[in-house]
Coordinates of C-alpha atoms in Angstrom, one line a residue:
Chain A
M1 CA -30.2 -120.9 20.5
E2 CA -32.2 -119.3 17.9
I3 CA -35.8 -118.6 18.2
R4 CA -38.4 -118.6 15.1
D5 CA -40.1 -115.7 15.4
D6 CA -43.4 -117.3 14.3
I7 CA -44.1 -119.6 16.7
L8 CA -44.1 -116.7 19.6
D9 CA -47.3 -115.2 20.2
D10 CA -47.5 -111.0 20.0
R11 CA -46.7 -110.0 23.9
E12 CA -43.7 -113.0 24.0
R13 CA -42.4 -111.7 20.7
I14 CA -42.3 -108.2 22.0
G15 CA -41.3 -108.6 25.3
F16 CA -38.4 -110.9 24.4
R17 CA -37.3 -108.0 22.5
L18 CA -37.2 -106.0 25.2
R19 CA -35.8 -108.2 27.4
E20 CA -32.9 -108.8 25.2
L21 CA -32.7 -104.8 24.9
Y22 CA -32.2 -104.7 28.8
H23 CA -30.2 -107.3 29.1
S24 CA -27.4 -106.1 26.4
H25 CA -27.6 -102.8 28.3
G26 CA -26.3 -104.3 31.7
F27 CA -29.8 -105.0 33.4
S28 CA -30.4 -108.3 35.3
R29 CA -33.4 -109.9 35.5
Y30 CA -35.5 -109.8 38.4
R31 CA -38.0 -112.8 39.2
M32 CA -40.7 -112.5 41.7
G33 CA -43.8 -115.0 42.8
K34 CA -47.5 -114.1 42.1
F35 CA -48.7 -113.5 45.4
E36 CA -47.1 -111.0 48.0
E37 CA -48.9 -109.8 51.3
Y38 CA -52.0 -107.4 50.9
D39 CA -50.3 -104.9 53.5
L40 CA -48.4 -104.0 51.0
Y41 CA -51.2 -103.0 48.7
S42 CA -53.4 -102.0 51.0
R43 CA -50.8 -99.0 52.5
N44 CA -49.6 -98.0 49.3
K45 CA -53.3 -98.1 47.4
D46 CA -53.2 -94.7 45.6
F47 CA -49.7 -95.8 44.0
L48 CA -51.5 -98.9 42.4
L49 CA -53.2 -98.1 38.8
S50 CA -55.9 -100.2 39.7
D51 CA -58.4 -99.6 42.5
G52 CA -58.8 -103.6 43.2
V53 CA -56.7 -106.5 44.5
I54 CA -57.6 -110.0 44.1
T55 CA -57.0 -111.2 47.7
F56 CA -57.1 -114.9 49.2
T57 CA -56.1 -116.3 52.9
D58 CA -53.1 -118.2 52.7
T59 CA -53.1 -121.6 54.5
N60 CA -50.9 -120.4 57.7
G61 CA -54.1 -117.2 57.7
R62 CA -52.0 -114.4 56.4
L63 CA -54.4 -112.5 53.6
M64 CA -52.4 -112.6 50.3
A65 CA -52.5 -110.5 46.8
L66 CA -52.3 -111.4 43.6
K67 CA -49.6 -109.0 42.2
P68 CA -51.5 -106.1 41.0
D69 CA -48.1 -104.2 40.7
V70 CA -44.1 -105.1 40.2
T71 CA -42.6 -101.8 41.2
L72 CA -43.7 -101.9 45.1
S73 CA -42.3 -105.9 45.3
I74 CA -39.2 -104.6 44.3
V75 CA -38.8 -102.0 46.3
K76 CA -39.7 -103.7 49.5
N77 CA -37.4 -106.9 48.4
I78 CA -34.2 -105.1 47.3
R79 CA -31.7 -103.8 49.9
D80 CA -30.3 -100.5 50.0
R81 CA -27.4 -100.3 47.6
G82 CA -26.2 -97.0 49.0
E83 CA -23.2 -95.9 46.8
G84 CA -23.6 -98.3 44.5
L85 CA -26.8 -98.9 41.8
E86 CA -29.0 -101.6 41.1
K87 CA -30.1 -102.2 37.2
L88 CA -33.3 -104.6 37.1
Y89 CA -35.6 -105.8 34.6
Y90 CA -38.7 -107.7 34.8
C91 CA -41.2 -109.0 32.8
E92 CA -44.4 -110.1 34.8
N93 CA -48.4 -110.4 35.0
V94 CA -49.8 -107.9 37.2
Y95 CA -54.1 -108.8 38.2
R96 CA -56.3 -105.2 37.7
V97 CA -59.2 -103.3 36.8
S98 CA -58.2 -101.8 33.9
E99 CA -60.0 -98.4 33.0
G100 CA -63.1 -99.1 31.5
A101 CA -63.4 -103.1 32.1
D102 CA -65.8 -104.6 33.7
G103 CA -63.8 -107.1 36.3
F104 CA -60.1 -108.4 36.7
R105 CA -57.4 -108.9 33.8
E106 CA -54.0 -110.5 33.6
E107 CA -51.7 -107.9 32.0
T108 CA -47.8 -108.2 31.0
Q109 CA -45.6 -105.5 31.8
V110 CA -42.0 -105.4 31.4
G111 CA -39.8 -102.6 32.9
I112 CA -36.7 -101.8 34.6
E113 CA -35.8 -100.3 37.7
C114 CA -32.7 -98.5 38.9
M115 CA -32.4 -98.2 42.5
G116 CA -28.9 -96.7 44.7
R117 CA -27.1 -93.7 43.6
I118 CA -29.6 -91.9 41.1
G119 CA -28.0 -88.7 39.5
K120 CA -28.6 -87.2 36.2
R121 CA -26.6 -90.1 34.5
T122 CA -28.6 -92.8 35.7
I123 CA -32.0 -90.7 34.7
G124 CA -30.8 -89.9 31.3
E125 CA -29.8 -93.6 30.6
V126 CA -33.6 -94.8 32.0
L127 CA -34.8 -92.1 29.7
E128 CA -33.1 -93.4 27.0
M129 CA -33.9 -96.8 27.5
A130 CA -37.7 -95.8 27.4
A131 CA -37.0 -94.2 24.0
E132 CA -35.1 -97.4 22.8
S133 CA -38.4 -99.3 23.7
L134 CA -40.6 -96.9 22.0
G135 CA -38.1 -97.2 18.7
A136 CA -38.2 -101.2 19.1
L137 CA -41.6 -101.6 18.9
D138 CA -42.8 -99.0 16.4
E139 CA -41.4 -96.0 14.7
K140 CA -44.3 -93.6 15.2
W141 CA -43.9 -92.6 19.0
V142 CA -43.3 -90.1 21.1
L143 CA -42.1 -90.0 24.3
E144 CA -43.3 -87.0 26.7
V145 CA -41.3 -85.8 29.5
S146 CA -42.3 -83.5 32.8
H147 CA -40.3 -82.7 35.9
L148 CA -42.3 -82.7 38.6
D149 CA -40.9 -81.0 41.4
L150 CA -40.5 -77.7 38.8
L151 CA -44.5 -78.3 38.1
S152 CA -45.0 -78.9 41.9
A153 CA -42.9 -75.5 42.6
M154 CA -45.1 -73.7 39.9
V155 CA -48.4 -75.1 41.7
D156 CA -47.3 -74.4 45.0
G157 CA -47.3 -70.7 44.0
V158 CA -50.9 -70.4 43.3
A159 CA -52.4 -73.1 45.6
L160 CA -53.4 -72.5 48.8
D161 CA -54.1 -75.6 50.2
G162 CA -53.5 -79.8 49.6
D163 CA -56.9 -79.7 47.9
M164 CA -56.6 -77.0 45.8
R165 CA -53.5 -78.7 44.7
D166 CA -54.5 -81.9 43.9
R167 CA -57.2 -80.4 41.8
I168 CA -54.9 -78.1 39.8
L169 CA -52.5 -81.0 39.4
R170 CA -55.9 -83.1 37.9
C171 CA -56.2 -80.0 35.5
A172 CA -52.6 -80.2 34.4
G173 CA -52.8 -83.3 33.6
E174 CA -55.9 -82.9 31.6
K175 CA -54.1 -79.6 29.8
N176 CA -57.4 -77.9 31.0
P177 CA -56.2 -74.2 31.7
H178 CA -59.7 -72.9 31.9
G179 CA -60.2 -75.3 34.5
I180 CA -56.8 -74.2 36.8
S181 CA -58.3 -70.6 36.0
E182 CA -62.0 -71.7 37.4
I183 CA -60.5 -73.2 40.0
C184 CA -58.1 -70.2 41.1
R185 CA -60.9 -67.6 40.4
E186 CA -63.1 -69.7 43.1
A187 CA -60.4 -69.3 45.5
G188 CA -60.0 -65.8 45.7
L189 CA -56.7 -65.2 43.7
R190 CA -56.3 -61.9 42.0
A191 CA -57.0 -61.9 38.4
G192 CA -54.1 -63.3 36.0
A193 CA -52.7 -65.0 39.3
E194 CA -52.1 -68.6 37.5
E195 CA -50.6 -67.3 34.5
A196 CA -47.3 -68.4 34.7
L197 CA -48.3 -72.1 35.7
L198 CA -50.4 -71.8 32.6
T199 CA -47.6 -70.5 30.2
L200 CA -45.8 -73.4 31.5
L201 CA -48.6 -76.0 30.8
S202 CA -48.8 -74.1 27.3
V203 CA -45.2 -75.1 26.2
Y204 CA -44.4 -78.9 24.8
G205 CA -42.7 -80.1 22.2
P206 CA -39.1 -81.3 21.3
P207 CA -36.5 -79.5 23.6
R208 CA -34.8 -77.6 21.1
Q209 CA -38.1 -75.7 20.5
V210 CA -39.2 -75.5 24.3
M211 CA -36.6 -75.7 26.7
P212 CA -35.6 -71.7 25.9
A213 CA -39.1 -70.5 27.4
V214 CA -39.2 -73.3 29.9
R215 CA -36.0 -71.7 31.4
K216 CA -37.0 -68.5 31.4
L217 CA -39.9 -69.1 33.2
A218 CA -38.7 -71.3 36.0
E219 CA -35.5 -68.6 37.0
E220 CA -38.5 -66.1 37.1
N221 CA -40.3 -68.3 39.5
G222 CA -37.1 -69.5 41.6
C223 CA -37.1 -73.0 40.3
G224 CA -34.5 -72.3 37.7
A225 CA -32.4 -75.8 38.7
Y226 CA -35.2 -78.0 38.1
A227 CA -35.3 -76.9 34.5
R228 CA -31.1 -76.8 34.1
E229 CA -31.7 -80.8 35.2
L230 CA -34.5 -81.3 32.9
G231 CA -32.5 -79.5 30.2
E232 CA -29.3 -81.6 31.0
I233 CA -31.2 -84.7 30.8
V234 CA -32.9 -84.2 27.4
A235 CA -29.8 -82.8 26.1
A236 CA -28.6 -86.3 25.1
F237 CA -31.3 -87.0 22.5
A238 CA -29.8 -83.5 20.7
G239 CA -28.7 -84.3 17.0
T240 CA -30.4 -87.9 17.5
D241 CA -32.9 -89.6 15.7
A242 CA -35.1 -89.8 18.6
A243 CA -34.6 -85.7 19.3
D244 CA -37.7 -84.8 17.5
K245 CA -39.6 -87.6 19.3
I246 CA -38.8 -86.2 23.0
W247 CA -41.0 -83.9 23.6
I248 CA -41.4 -81.6 27.1
D249 CA -44.8 -81.7 28.4
F250 CA -45.7 -80.7 32.0
S251 CA -49.2 -82.7 31.6
A252 CA -46.8 -85.5 32.4
T253 CA -47.8 -85.9 36.0
G254 CA -47.5 -88.2 38.8
D255 CA -48.8 -88.0 42.7
P256 CA -46.1 -86.5 44.6
K257 CA -46.8 -88.7 47.2
Y258 CA -44.8 -91.2 45.4
Y259 CA -43.3 -89.5 42.4
N260 CA -41.0 -86.9 42.2
G261 CA -38.3 -85.0 39.4
I262 CA -38.3 -86.3 36.2
A263 CA -41.4 -88.5 35.0
F264 CA -42.5 -89.6 31.3
K265 CA -45.0 -91.5 29.3
G266 CA -44.7 -92.9 26.0
F267 CA -47.0 -92.9 23.5
I268 CA -47.5 -94.5 19.9
E269 CA -49.3 -93.6 16.7
G270 CA -53.0 -95.7 16.8
I271 CA -52.8 -96.7 20.3
P272 CA -54.8 -94.6 22.5
D273 CA -53.3 -94.8 25.7
P274 CA -49.7 -94.8 26.7
V275 CA -47.9 -97.6 26.3
L276 CA -45.1 -96.8 28.7
S277 CA -44.8 -95.1 32.2
G278 CA -42.0 -93.9 33.8
G279 CA -40.0 -91.5 36.0
Q280 CA -38.4 -91.4 39.7
Y281 CA -40.2 -92.5 42.6
D282 CA -38.1 -91.1 45.6
A283 CA -40.7 -90.5 47.6
L284 CA -42.1 -93.9 47.4
M285 CA -38.5 -94.9 48.5
R286 CA -39.5 -92.2 51.6
R287 CA -42.6 -93.8 52.4
M288 CA -40.8 -97.4 52.4
H289 CA -38.6 -96.5 54.9
R290 CA -36.1 -96.8 51.9
K291 CA -32.6 -94.4 51.6
D292 CA -32.0 -95.3 48.1
R293 CA -33.0 -93.2 45.1
A294 CA -35.0 -94.9 42.4
V295 CA -36.0 -94.6 38.7
G296 CA -38.0 -96.5 36.3
F297 CA -40.7 -97.3 33.8
A298 CA -42.9 -100.2 32.7
V299 CA -44.3 -101.0 29.1
F300 CA -47.6 -102.1 28.8
L301 CA -47.5 -105.0 26.3
N302 CA -51.7 -105.5 26.8
R303 CA -52.1 -101.9 25.3
L304 CA -50.0 -102.9 22.5
D305 CA -52.1 -106.0 21.3
G306 CA -54.2 -103.5 18.5
L307 CA -50.3 -102.9 17.2
A308 CA -49.4 -106.2 16.9
E309 CA -52.7 -107.5 15.5
A310 CA -52.4 -105.0 12.6
Y311 CA -48.9 -106.0 12.3
P312 CA -48.5 -109.5 12.2
A313 CA -45.2 -111.6 12.9
S314 CA -42.9 -111.7 9.7
G315 CA -42.3 -115.2 9.7
E316 CA -38.7 -114.1 10.2
S317 CA -36.4 -116.0 13.0
V318 CA -35.2 -113.5 16.2
S319 CA -32.1 -114.3 17.3
R320 CA -31.3 -113.9 21.0
A321 CA -28.0 -112.6 19.9
Q322 CA -29.5 -109.9 17.9
S323 CA -28.5 -106.5 18.3
S324 CA -31.1 -104.3 20.2
G325 CA -30.6 -101.8 17.3
S326 CA -32.7 -103.5 15.0
E327 CA -36.1 -102.2 13.4
P328 CA -39.2 -101.6 15.3
L329 CA -41.9 -104.7 15.7
G330 CA -44.1 -102.7 14.2
R331 CA -45.6 -101.4 11.4
K332 CA -42.8 -100.8 8.9
E333 CA -43.4 -102.9 6.0
K334 CA -47.0 -101.4 6.2
E335 CA -46.5 -97.9 6.2
A336 CA -44.6 -98.2 3.0
G337 CA -46.5 -96.5 0.4
D338 CA -49.5 -95.6 2.8
E339 CA -49.3 -92.2 2.6
Chain B
M1 CA -54.3 -87.9 2.5
S2 CA -55.2 -91.9 3.9
G3 CA -57.8 -92.2 6.1
N4 CA -55.2 -92.6 8.7
S5 CA -54.2 -89.2 8.8
L6 CA -57.7 -87.4 8.7
M7 CA -58.7 -85.9 12.2
N8 CA -61.7 -87.7 13.8
V9 CA -64.0 -85.7 14.9
A10 CA -66.9 -87.2 17.3
L11 CA -70.1 -84.7 17.6
P12 CA -72.7 -85.3 20.1
K13 CA -76.1 -85.8 18.3
G14 CA -78.7 -83.0 18.4
R15 CA -78.7 -79.3 18.4
L16 CA -75.4 -79.1 20.0
G17 CA -73.9 -81.0 17.8
E18 CA -75.0 -79.0 14.9
K19 CA -73.9 -75.8 16.6
V20 CA -70.2 -77.3 17.5
Y21 CA -70.1 -78.5 13.7
S22 CA -70.7 -74.8 12.6
L23 CA -67.9 -73.5 14.6
F24 CA -65.6 -76.3 13.5
A25 CA -66.6 -75.4 9.8
E26 CA -65.9 -71.1 10.5
A27 CA -62.2 -72.5 11.8
G28 CA -61.1 -74.3 8.7
F29 CA -62.4 -77.7 8.9
E30 CA -65.5 -77.7 6.4
C31 CA -67.7 -81.1 5.4
P32 CA -70.6 -79.9 3.6
A33 CA -72.1 -83.2 3.4
I34 CA -72.5 -83.5 6.8
L35 CA -75.6 -80.9 6.3
E36 CA -77.6 -82.8 4.1
N37 CA -80.9 -84.5 5.2
S38 CA -79.3 -88.8 5.3
R39 CA -79.3 -91.3 7.6
K40 CA -75.1 -91.4 7.2
L41 CA -73.3 -91.2 10.6
I42 CA -69.9 -90.6 8.9
F43 CA -68.7 -87.8 6.8
E44 CA -65.9 -86.9 5.5
N45 CA -63.9 -84.2 3.4
T46 CA -60.3 -85.4 2.8
D47 CA -59.6 -81.7 1.1
A48 CA -59.8 -80.5 4.8
G49 CA -58.5 -83.4 6.6
V50 CA -61.4 -84.2 8.7
R51 CA -63.8 -86.8 9.1
Y52 CA -66.7 -86.4 11.4
F53 CA -69.3 -88.6 13.2
W54 CA -72.6 -88.6 15.1
V55 CA -72.4 -90.5 18.4
K56 CA -74.6 -89.9 21.3
P57 CA -73.9 -87.1 23.7
S58 CA -72.8 -89.5 26.3
D59 CA -70.8 -91.7 24.4
V60 CA -68.4 -88.7 22.8
A61 CA -65.8 -88.9 25.9
I62 CA -65.9 -92.8 25.3
Y63 CA -65.2 -92.4 21.6
V64 CA -62.2 -90.2 21.9
A65 CA -60.7 -91.7 25.6
R66 CA -60.9 -95.3 23.5
G67 CA -59.2 -93.7 20.4
A68 CA -62.0 -94.2 17.8
A69 CA -62.2 -90.4 17.9
D70 CA -59.0 -87.9 18.0
I71 CA -61.0 -85.0 19.4
G72 CA -64.6 -84.7 20.4
V73 CA -67.2 -82.2 22.0
A74 CA -68.7 -83.2 25.1
G75 CA -70.4 -81.7 28.2
K76 CA -68.6 -81.1 31.4
D77 CA -71.4 -83.3 33.5
I78 CA -69.9 -86.4 31.2
L79 CA -66.3 -85.5 32.1
L80 CA -67.2 -85.0 35.8
E81 CA -69.2 -88.2 36.1
Y82 CA -66.8 -90.3 33.9
R83 CA -63.4 -88.9 34.2
P84 CA -62.5 -90.4 30.9
E85 CA -58.5 -90.1 30.5
V86 CA -58.7 -87.0 28.0
Y87 CA -57.4 -84.2 27.6
E88 CA -60.0 -81.0 28.3
L89 CA -58.3 -78.8 25.8
M90 CA -61.1 -75.9 25.8
D91 CA -64.4 -74.7 27.3
L92 CA -66.4 -73.7 24.0
G93 CA -68.7 -71.6 26.1
I94 CA -71.7 -73.3 24.5
G95 CA -74.3 -75.4 25.8
K96 CA -74.6 -73.5 29.2
C97 CA -76.4 -75.0 32.3
R98 CA -75.6 -76.1 35.5
M99 CA -75.8 -79.2 37.7
A100 CA -78.1 -78.5 40.5
V101 CA -79.8 -80.1 43.4
A102 CA -83.5 -79.5 43.2
A103 CA -86.0 -80.3 45.8
P104 CA -90.6 -80.4 46.1
K105 CA -90.9 -76.7 47.0
D106 CA -92.5 -77.9 50.3
F107 CA -89.4 -80.0 50.8
R108 CA -87.5 -79.7 54.2
E109 CA -84.3 -81.5 54.8
N110 CA -84.2 -83.3 57.8
P111 CA -79.9 -83.4 58.9
E112 CA -80.8 -86.4 61.0
R113 CA -81.6 -89.0 57.9
T114 CA -79.9 -90.3 55.3
L115 CA -81.0 -88.2 52.3
R116 CA -82.4 -90.0 49.8
V117 CA -81.0 -88.6 46.3
A118 CA -82.3 -89.7 42.4
T119 CA -79.9 -88.9 39.8
K120 CA -78.4 -90.4 36.6
F121 CA -75.2 -88.6 38.0
S122 CA -73.7 -90.7 41.0
R123 CA -70.5 -89.9 41.0
I124 CA -71.0 -86.0 41.0
A125 CA -73.8 -86.3 43.7
R126 CA -71.6 -88.7 46.2
D127 CA -68.3 -86.2 45.4
Y128 CA -70.7 -82.9 46.1
Y129 CA -72.2 -84.6 49.3
G130 CA -68.9 -86.3 50.5
S131 CA -67.6 -83.2 50.5
M132 CA -70.0 -81.7 53.2
G133 CA -69.8 -84.9 54.9
R134 CA -73.8 -85.6 53.9
D135 CA -75.1 -89.3 54.3
I136 CA -76.5 -89.8 51.1
D137 CA -78.5 -92.9 49.5
I138 CA -77.8 -92.9 46.0
I139 CA -81.0 -93.7 43.7
H140 CA -79.5 -94.2 40.1
L141 CA -82.2 -93.4 37.6
N142 CA -81.6 -93.1 33.6
G143 CA -84.3 -90.5 33.1
S144 CA -87.3 -88.8 34.1
I145 CA -85.6 -88.2 37.2
E146 CA -88.0 -85.2 38.0
I147 CA -90.6 -87.7 39.2
A148 CA -88.6 -89.2 41.9
P149 CA -89.4 -86.9 44.3
I150 CA -93.0 -86.5 43.7
L151 CA -93.3 -90.5 43.9
G152 CA -91.5 -90.6 47.4
L153 CA -88.6 -92.3 45.5
S154 CA -86.1 -89.6 46.6
D155 CA -86.1 -86.6 48.7
V156 CA -83.9 -84.6 46.1
I157 CA -82.6 -84.9 42.8
V158 CA -79.4 -84.2 41.2
D159 CA -79.7 -83.0 37.5
I160 CA -78.9 -80.7 34.8
V161 CA -81.1 -77.7 34.8
E162 CA -81.3 -75.9 31.9
T163 CA -84.0 -73.5 32.1
G164 CA -85.7 -74.7 35.1
T165 CA -89.0 -75.4 33.2
T166 CA -89.1 -78.8 33.6
L167 CA -88.5 -78.7 37.3
K168 CA -91.5 -75.8 37.6
E169 CA -94.0 -77.5 35.9
N170 CA -93.3 -80.5 38.3
N171 CA -93.4 -78.5 41.6
L172 CA -89.6 -78.6 42.1
E173 CA -87.3 -75.9 42.4
V174 CA -83.7 -75.8 42.4
R175 CA -82.2 -75.7 46.2
E176 CA -78.4 -75.6 45.5
T177 CA -76.0 -75.5 42.3
I178 CA -73.3 -77.9 41.9
V179 CA -71.3 -76.8 39.3
P180 CA -72.1 -74.9 36.0
I181 CA -71.9 -76.9 32.9
S182 CA -70.4 -76.3 28.9
A183 CA -69.7 -78.0 26.1
R184 CA -65.7 -78.7 26.2
L185 CA -63.3 -79.7 23.5
I186 CA -61.6 -83.0 24.4
A187 CA -59.1 -84.9 22.9
N188 CA -57.6 -88.7 23.2
K189 CA -53.9 -88.2 25.0
S190 CA -52.2 -90.3 22.0
G191 CA -54.4 -88.9 19.4
F192 CA -52.8 -85.7 20.6
K193 CA -49.2 -85.8 19.7
F194 CA -49.8 -87.4 16.2
K195 CA -52.4 -84.7 15.1
R196 CA -51.5 -82.0 17.0
A197 CA -50.9 -79.7 14.1
A198 CA -54.5 -80.2 13.0
I199 CA -55.9 -80.0 16.5
E200 CA -53.9 -76.6 17.1
R201 CA -55.4 -75.2 13.8
L202 CA -58.9 -75.8 14.9
M203 CA -58.0 -74.3 18.4
A204 CA -56.7 -71.3 16.6
G205 CA -59.7 -71.2 14.9
L206 CA -62.0 -71.6 17.4
G207 CA -59.6 -69.1 19.9
G208 CA -63.2 -66.9 20.0
A209 CA -65.7 -69.3 20.8
G210 CA -63.6 -71.0 24.0
K211 CA -62.4 -69.4 26.7

């Protein structure tokens, strides 16, 4: 069956393309309802991207919520796989208060989740899917990749308590070295105590340029294993077209209560916010009494609106059977001769 | 060079913005048209690869967070109050002042009473008193904060203090410094990825100015 490209709206078009991509890589569709018990979100408030949740009392008296998040529901509903591996994709609407927006908005996100026996190979595959997702949207993208355990180990080397740790992590996410130095000074640390951490945050760029420095720094600070893991996972991109679009960048952070290991964010030129966000969330699995490990990401389709408006549908048909390696939906034609 | 490839810079209108422009020009991002006396708000120099625009100081972070500007210069007070999703790349070490609690000279705080705090910076005030477990009532004002305690609207104020002259003239004094403030170079997280070379060149040129 063929679907004419021009009868789909922008989000549908992009959504179909990504679903096709995940399906072709062996991921199964996970469907869910729009409601979930509010308790799930109240217990994991910090995990949500938005502070607000739309709630209502169901006919049986239970307090329900319109889903503000997809991952929590999947974690709650999928059983532990032990030695197996569950590979899922979804395309769902969620209800959030967006950054800087007044009131709730309905947002569409497409993503994948892997749960079960997760090793470097699966993490690498998820990272590859993230890169392919960005490539399917546009030609000008960057996927920044970090290792939260490595970052945490370096932060723990200077932080005296949990509050100081949180403040330093926030500064790391802001690429704010002067803020980190200020926090260390206030805490009475010896001058230069934060030097190794600042060096780690100051190196960012394609792996071939920065990994040697990251490895050296990590070895010197007793966390070489994390750097080796990071290096092995991103090595899969060496020599590919994506090699220079994958950036090691330790400002890609996450709340250690939920996230660990590899974390990443995807950016497209001209779109101010990350359009893709993901990583490992074994810590969330433990909080929800799950034994499996997990890794995944989400693509935020609402954030692509600017891109779709600037580069409208070509009017060509998109076959469901078309290969996932097709050209980006974005600005290819427009960019020719633009520079 | 196409419009998209220029580095878009949001400058805060006023004396601070003029000082920032001088620093940027010295760092290799000159745009002489900006010095001409006109009502224009947008200026570009394609040879230097830069486009400047003047915006209200409190709006700089919005332009940067929303990607209309790749970089900008905003006070730490604005960053603490609104927590925009931006990179805070450098402390430029200019526009120095402090966020402080001030009160009438004869004010004696009663810890058993809710403290009434007038301020433009509700989040900063809430975080500061929250960290001490102090119960407060925030009265959000948009200007002339100093008169709030004089008219009995509040007990204290939380505001920016530069020289302290305005406080003195209104019979107020600084009781606590909450945080030192200065101008920060901020960048859009996505813009930073795609205009990295220009932003790093600017930062290298500003090296002596920041810390």
